[in-house]
Amino acid sequence: MKINIAGNQIVQMLKSSEKTLVLLHPRPNVDALMAALALNVVIEALGKKSDVVCFGSLPSQIGDIQEAEKIKNRLDPTDLVIGFNWAQSQIEKVSYSVEGEKFNLIITPSGKRLDPTQVEYSYRGANYNLVVSLGIAGPAELPTNLFDQSIFRNLPTVNIDNQTSNTNFGKVNLVDTTSDSLSGLVVEILKEAGTNVSSQVAEYLMKGLRGATENFEIVKNPLTFEQAAFCAKMKTAEQIARKNNIGKEKSDEWLAPKTMPSSKMS
């Protein structure tokens, strides 16, 4: 998908989602991690909620970044919902039994035998409206014991990647194998959508660009330098605006009417 189309579409999806799940590869690099943290800040700035989840360990090169503490290593507990056509089976009762560490849910029909192939499984409770996948080539790269892949079928998924092995498993697939980094793709998304980029977001994305290119020593796509310049510009613009606001506050305070204390004449 072209970036100028995907950028607006992805940001609109973030705006319409009350809670977004940002998924990382179990072994993310610095680039993917910084792209995820930047998106998390953008989502919060939109007044929405998000969880950044990585089922593995974080790279040691991230340094002392407080936002990294928000990254979860598992999804919040959810309810397993088992569904089937009860009218056809005429359920008589539902019970359970426990055999050692095994829990058995027992469904006793009074009519037609329940067909196991007609039973559907889903999860409820996390209340995610959208999934954003970063640097994941396909669902098979996620641990099945910690993640239910049906989420990709049940929720709209934004798939952002630059790997040739990506399977285009999302509803929106922004897969650009010519991009040097995921952070660069996030920069392009925000630029095309005209989204306000704070200095914190710009800093994270710059760190991602540096991590992906070994401090710009290995750059295959010249667009990477434009993305870095954009991040530097956004960070500087906010710093200048902050200084101007401080100067204006001092100026307003100086020009404001002042009441001098009165003194008694003897």
GROMACS .gro file of C-alpha atoms in nm:
model
  266
    1MET     CA    1   0.000   0.000   0.000
    2LYS     CA    2   0.122   0.348  -0.082
    3ILE     CA    3   0.233   0.550   0.220
    4ASN     CA    4   0.023   0.854   0.126
    5ILE     CA    5  -0.291   0.640   0.139
    6ALA     CA    6  -0.191   0.432   0.440
    7GLY     CA    7  -0.081   0.728   0.652
    8ASN     CA    8  -0.422   0.892   0.664
    9GLN     CA    9  -0.604   0.560   0.694
   10ILE     CA   10  -0.390   0.439   0.984
   11VAL     CA   11  -0.420   0.763   1.181
   12GLN     CA   12  -0.797   0.763   1.131
   13MET     CA   13  -0.809   0.406   1.264
   14LEU     CA   14  -0.609   0.513   1.570
   15LYS     CA   15  -0.846   0.805   1.628
   16SER     CA   16  -1.157   0.586   1.607
   17SER     CA   17  -1.018   0.313   1.835
   18GLU     CA   18  -1.075   0.353   2.208
   19LYS     CA   19  -0.800   0.103   2.294
   20THR     CA   20  -0.520  -0.014   2.065
   21LEU     CA   21  -0.292  -0.314   2.106
   22VAL     CA   22   0.060  -0.244   1.976
   23LEU     CA   23   0.238  -0.575   1.920
   24LEU     CA   24   0.614  -0.626   1.895
   25HIS     CA   25   0.816  -0.925   1.779
   26PRO     CA   26   0.928  -1.143   2.075
   27ARG     CA   27   1.286  -1.034   1.995
   28PRO     CA   28   1.249  -0.671   1.893
   29ASN     CA   29   1.538  -0.450   1.792
   30VAL     CA   30   1.584  -0.090   1.905
   31ASP     CA   31   1.416   0.039   1.590
   32ALA     CA   32   1.093  -0.156   1.648
   33LEU     CA   33   1.086  -0.067   2.016
   34MET     CA   34   1.126   0.306   1.952
   35ALA     CA   35   0.860   0.298   1.681
   36ALA     CA   36   0.621   0.133   1.929
   37LEU     CA   37   0.693   0.385   2.205
   38ALA     CA   38   0.645   0.673   1.962
   39LEU     CA   39   0.309   0.535   1.850
   40ASN     CA   40   0.207   0.488   2.213
   41VAL     CA   41   0.271   0.858   2.284
   42VAL     CA   42   0.081   0.958   1.968
   43ILE     CA   43  -0.218   0.745   2.070
   44GLU     CA   44  -0.223   0.894   2.420
   45ALA     CA   45  -0.206   1.244   2.269
   46LEU     CA   46  -0.522   1.156   2.074
   47GLY     CA   47  -0.696   1.092   2.406
   48LYS     CA   48  -0.706   0.715   2.350
   49LYS     CA   49  -0.565   0.414   2.535
   50SER     CA   50  -0.306   0.162   2.421
   51ASP     CA   51  -0.098  -0.130   2.541
   52VAL     CA   52   0.247  -0.208   2.401
   53VAL     CA   53   0.314  -0.582   2.434
   54CYS     CA   54   0.633  -0.781   2.373
   55PHE     CA   55   0.625  -1.152   2.459
   56GLY     CA   56   1.005  -1.170   2.481
   57SER     CA   57   1.293  -0.968   2.623
   58LEU     CA   58   1.370  -0.609   2.531
   59PRO     CA   59   1.705  -0.513   2.372
   60SER     CA   60   1.971  -0.403   2.618
   61GLN     CA   61   2.066  -0.106   2.399
   62ILE     CA   62   1.754   0.091   2.485
   63GLY     CA   63   1.924   0.255   2.783
   64ASP     CA   64   1.731   0.440   3.050
   65ILE     CA   65   1.395   0.509   2.888
   66GLN     CA   66   1.111   0.541   3.137
   67GLU     CA   67   0.842   0.474   2.878
   68ALA     CA   68   0.989   0.125   2.830
   69GLU     CA   69   0.854   0.034   3.173
   70LYS     CA   70   0.504   0.051   3.027
   71ILE     CA   71   0.573  -0.235   2.787
   72LYS     CA   72   0.394  -0.552   2.898
   73ASN     CA   73   0.519  -0.906   2.847
   74ARG     CA   74   0.170  -1.054   2.823
   75LEU     CA   75  -0.185  -0.956   2.746
   76ASP     CA   76  -0.426  -0.867   3.022
   77PRO     CA   77  -0.635  -1.166   3.137
   78THR     CA   78  -0.930  -1.227   2.907
   79ASP     CA   79  -1.237  -1.449   2.913
   80LEU     CA   80  -1.241  -1.754   2.687
   81VAL     CA   81  -1.580  -1.763   2.517
   82ILE     CA   82  -1.704  -2.094   2.372
   83GLY     CA   83  -1.989  -2.049   2.126
   84PHE     CA   84  -2.215  -2.284   1.930
   85ASN     CA   85  -2.571  -2.307   1.799
   86TRP     CA   86  -2.763  -2.405   2.113
   87ALA     CA   87  -3.099  -2.422   1.931
   88GLN     CA   88  -2.982  -2.716   1.719
   89SER     CA   89  -2.834  -2.908   2.012
   90GLN     CA   90  -3.099  -2.821   2.276
   91ILE     CA   91  -2.864  -2.792   2.575
   92GLU     CA   92  -2.986  -2.971   2.887
   93LYS     CA   93  -2.713  -2.864   3.127
   94VAL     CA   94  -2.360  -2.729   3.155
   95SER     CA   95  -2.120  -2.861   3.418
   96TYR     CA   96  -1.750  -2.913   3.473
   97SER     CA   97  -1.498  -3.152   3.623
   98VAL     CA   98  -1.134  -3.123   3.728
   99GLU     CA   99  -0.886  -3.404   3.662
  100GLY     CA  100  -0.550  -3.312   3.811
  101GLU     CA  101  -0.446  -2.996   3.627
  102LYS     CA  102  -0.703  -3.045   3.353
  103PHE     CA  103  -1.034  -2.855   3.356
  104ASN     CA  104  -1.321  -3.011   3.160
  105LEU     CA  105  -1.626  -2.811   3.056
  106ILE     CA  106  -1.912  -3.057   3.008
  107ILE     CA  107  -2.204  -2.965   2.783
  108THR     CA  108  -2.491  -3.211   2.788
  109PRO     CA  109  -2.740  -3.181   2.498
  110SER     CA  110  -3.095  -3.305   2.517
  111GLY     CA  111  -3.139  -3.319   2.144
  112LYS     CA  112  -2.897  -3.343   1.855
  113ARG     CA  113  -2.536  -3.428   1.937
  114LEU     CA  114  -2.309  -3.124   1.947
  115ASP     CA  115  -2.074  -3.113   1.647
  116PRO     CA  116  -1.720  -3.019   1.767
  117THR     CA  117  -1.642  -2.861   1.429
  118GLN     CA  118  -1.920  -2.607   1.488
  119VAL     CA  119  -1.776  -2.487   1.819
  120GLU     CA  120  -1.618  -2.140   1.802
  121TYR     CA  121  -1.360  -1.997   2.042
  122SER     CA  122  -1.292  -1.631   2.110
  123TYR     CA  123  -1.159  -1.405   2.383
  124ARG     CA  124  -1.335  -1.123   2.562
  125GLY     CA  125  -1.223  -0.878   2.827
  126ALA     CA  126  -0.922  -0.689   2.689
  127ASN     CA  127  -1.156  -0.454   2.500
  128TYR     CA  128  -0.911  -0.379   2.219
  129ASN     CA  129  -1.059  -0.221   1.908
  130LEU     CA  130  -0.745  -0.226   1.694
  131VAL     CA  131  -0.414  -0.411   1.660
  132VAL     CA  132  -0.095  -0.249   1.531
  133SER     CA  133   0.178  -0.499   1.447
  134LEU     CA  134   0.537  -0.372   1.424
  135GLY     CA  135   0.814  -0.579   1.269
  136ILE     CA  136   0.620  -0.906   1.271
  137ALA     CA  137   0.635  -1.102   0.945
  138GLY     CA  138   0.331  -1.314   1.030
  139PRO     CA  139   0.121  -1.454   1.316
  140ALA     CA  140   0.341  -1.764   1.332
  141GLU     CA  141   0.619  -1.553   1.489
  142LEU     CA  142   0.411  -1.502   1.805
  143PRO     CA  143   0.400  -1.764   2.084
  144THR     CA  144   0.072  -1.957   2.070
  145ASN     CA  145   0.078  -2.022   2.446
  146LEU     CA  146   0.066  -1.647   2.516
  147PHE     CA  147  -0.125  -1.509   2.220
  148ASP     CA  148  -0.445  -1.618   2.050
  149GLN     CA  149  -0.408  -1.560   1.678
  150SER     CA  150  -0.784  -1.529   1.634
  151ILE     CA  151  -0.737  -1.167   1.745
  152PHE     CA  152  -0.608  -1.095   1.395
  153ARG     CA  153  -0.933  -1.231   1.251
  154ASN     CA  154  -1.162  -1.061   1.499
  155LEU     CA  155  -1.000  -0.715   1.509
  156PRO     CA  156  -0.881  -0.479   1.235
  157THR     CA  157  -0.503  -0.507   1.216
  158VAL     CA  158  -0.246  -0.257   1.090
  159ASN     CA  159   0.064  -0.444   0.974
  160ILE     CA  160   0.377  -0.224   0.960
  161ASP     CA  161   0.696  -0.394   0.845
  162ASN     CA  162   0.996  -0.373   0.611
  163GLN     CA  163   1.076  -0.745   0.582
  164THR     CA  164   1.050  -0.934   0.253
  165SER     CA  165   0.909  -1.233   0.444
  166ASN     CA  166   0.599  -1.043   0.559
  167THR     CA  167   0.275  -1.230   0.481
  168ASN     CA  168   0.048  -0.922   0.455
  169PHE     CA  169  -0.179  -1.056   0.728
  170GLY     CA  170  -0.335  -0.723   0.826
  171LYS     CA  171  -0.642  -0.536   0.712
  172VAL     CA  172  -0.406  -0.249   0.632
  173ASN     CA  173  -0.059  -0.360   0.525
  174LEU     CA  174   0.216  -0.100   0.516
  175VAL     CA  175   0.505  -0.323   0.412
  176ASP     CA  176   0.792  -0.137   0.246
  177THR     CA  177   1.101  -0.350   0.195
  178THR     CA  178   1.297  -0.047   0.071
  179SER     CA  179   1.264   0.131   0.406
  180ASP     CA  180   1.569   0.125   0.632
  181SER     CA  181   1.356   0.119   0.945
  182LEU     CA  182   1.015   0.084   1.106
  183SER     CA  183   1.069   0.421   1.273
  184GLY     CA  184   1.103   0.573   0.927
  185LEU     CA  185   0.770   0.423   0.824
  186VAL     CA  186   0.606   0.571   1.134
  187VAL     CA  187   0.758   0.909   1.044
  188GLU     CA  188   0.602   0.886   0.698
  189ILE     CA  189   0.263   0.791   0.846
  190LEU     CA  190   0.263   1.092   1.076
  191LYS     CA  191   0.387   1.327   0.803
  192GLU     CA  192   0.126   1.221   0.549
  193ALA     CA  193  -0.156   1.244   0.804
  194GLY     CA  194  -0.040   1.586   0.924
  195THR     CA  195  -0.028   1.461   1.281
  196ASN     CA  196   0.129   1.681   1.547
  197VAL     CA  197   0.467   1.535   1.640
  198SER     CA  198   0.591   1.620   1.990
  199SER     CA  199   0.958   1.640   2.081
  200GLN     CA  200   0.925   1.313   2.272
  201VAL     CA  201   0.785   1.133   1.967
  202ALA     CA  202   1.056   1.289   1.748
  203GLU     CA  203   1.326   1.178   1.993
  204TYR     CA  204   1.202   0.818   2.000
  205LEU     CA  205   1.183   0.801   1.621
  206MET     CA  206   1.530   0.952   1.586
  207LYS     CA  207   1.668   0.686   1.822
  208GLY     CA  208   1.493   0.423   1.612
  209LEU     CA  209   1.649   0.559   1.293
  210ARG     CA  210   1.992   0.562   1.456
  211GLY     CA  211   1.949   0.208   1.584
  212ALA     CA  212   1.839   0.070   1.248
  213THR     CA  213   2.126   0.232   1.056
  214GLU     CA  214   2.404   0.205   1.314
  215ASN     CA  215   2.403   0.579   1.368
  216PHE     CA  216   2.348   0.646   0.995
  217GLU     CA  217   2.657   0.449   0.893
  218ILE     CA  218   2.451   0.194   0.697
  219VAL     CA  219   2.183   0.373   0.495
  220LYS     CA  220   2.031   0.215   0.183
  221ASN     CA  221   1.745   0.457   0.129
  222PRO     CA  222   1.819   0.833   0.107
  223LEU     CA  223   1.471   0.896   0.247
  224THR     CA  224   1.614   0.800   0.586
  225PHE     CA  225   1.806   1.129   0.602
  226GLU     CA  226   1.488   1.323   0.524
  227GLN     CA  227   1.310   1.137   0.804
  228ALA     CA  228   1.591   1.222   1.045
  229ALA     CA  229   1.575   1.587   0.939
  230PHE     CA  230   1.200   1.587   1.000
  231CYS     CA  231   1.249   1.451   1.353
  232ALA     CA  232   1.518   1.710   1.427
  233LYS     CA  233   1.295   1.987   1.293
  234MET     CA  234   0.996   1.879   1.505
  235LYS     CA  235   1.208   1.857   1.818
  236THR     CA  236   1.366   2.199   1.760
  237ALA     CA  237   1.031   2.360   1.676
  238GLU     CA  238   0.882   2.253   2.008
  239GLN     CA  239   1.185   2.374   2.201
  240ILE     CA  240   1.164   2.717   2.031
  241ALA     CA  241   0.790   2.737   2.098
  242ARG     CA  242   0.847   2.651   2.463
  243LYS     CA  243   1.112   2.924   2.498
  244ASN     CA  244   0.886   3.178   2.329
  245ASN     CA  245   0.603   3.093   2.566
  246ILE     CA  246   0.830   3.135   2.866
  247GLY     CA  247   0.951   3.470   2.730
  248LYS     CA  248   0.593   3.584   2.669
  249GLU     CA  249   0.491   3.490   3.023
  250LYS     CA  250   0.780   3.695   3.164
  251SER     CA  251   0.697   3.987   2.935
  252ASP     CA  252   0.330   3.979   3.035
  253GLU     CA  253   0.430   3.968   3.399
  254TRP     CA  254   0.662   4.268   3.355
  255LEU     CA  255   0.399   4.476   3.171
  256ALA     CA  256   0.117   4.391   3.410
  257PRO     CA  257  -0.002   4.674   3.642
  258LYS     CA  258   0.176   4.671   3.974
  259THR     CA  259   0.059   4.795   4.311
  260MET     CA  260   0.330   4.966   4.511
  261PRO     CA  261   0.312   4.949   4.891
  262SER     CA  262   0.211   5.282   5.046
  263SER     CA  263   0.427   5.455   5.309
  264LYS     CA  264   0.311   5.687   5.585
  265MET     CA  265   0.429   6.046   5.578
  266SER     CA  266   0.538   6.186   5.915
   0.00000   0.00000   0.00000
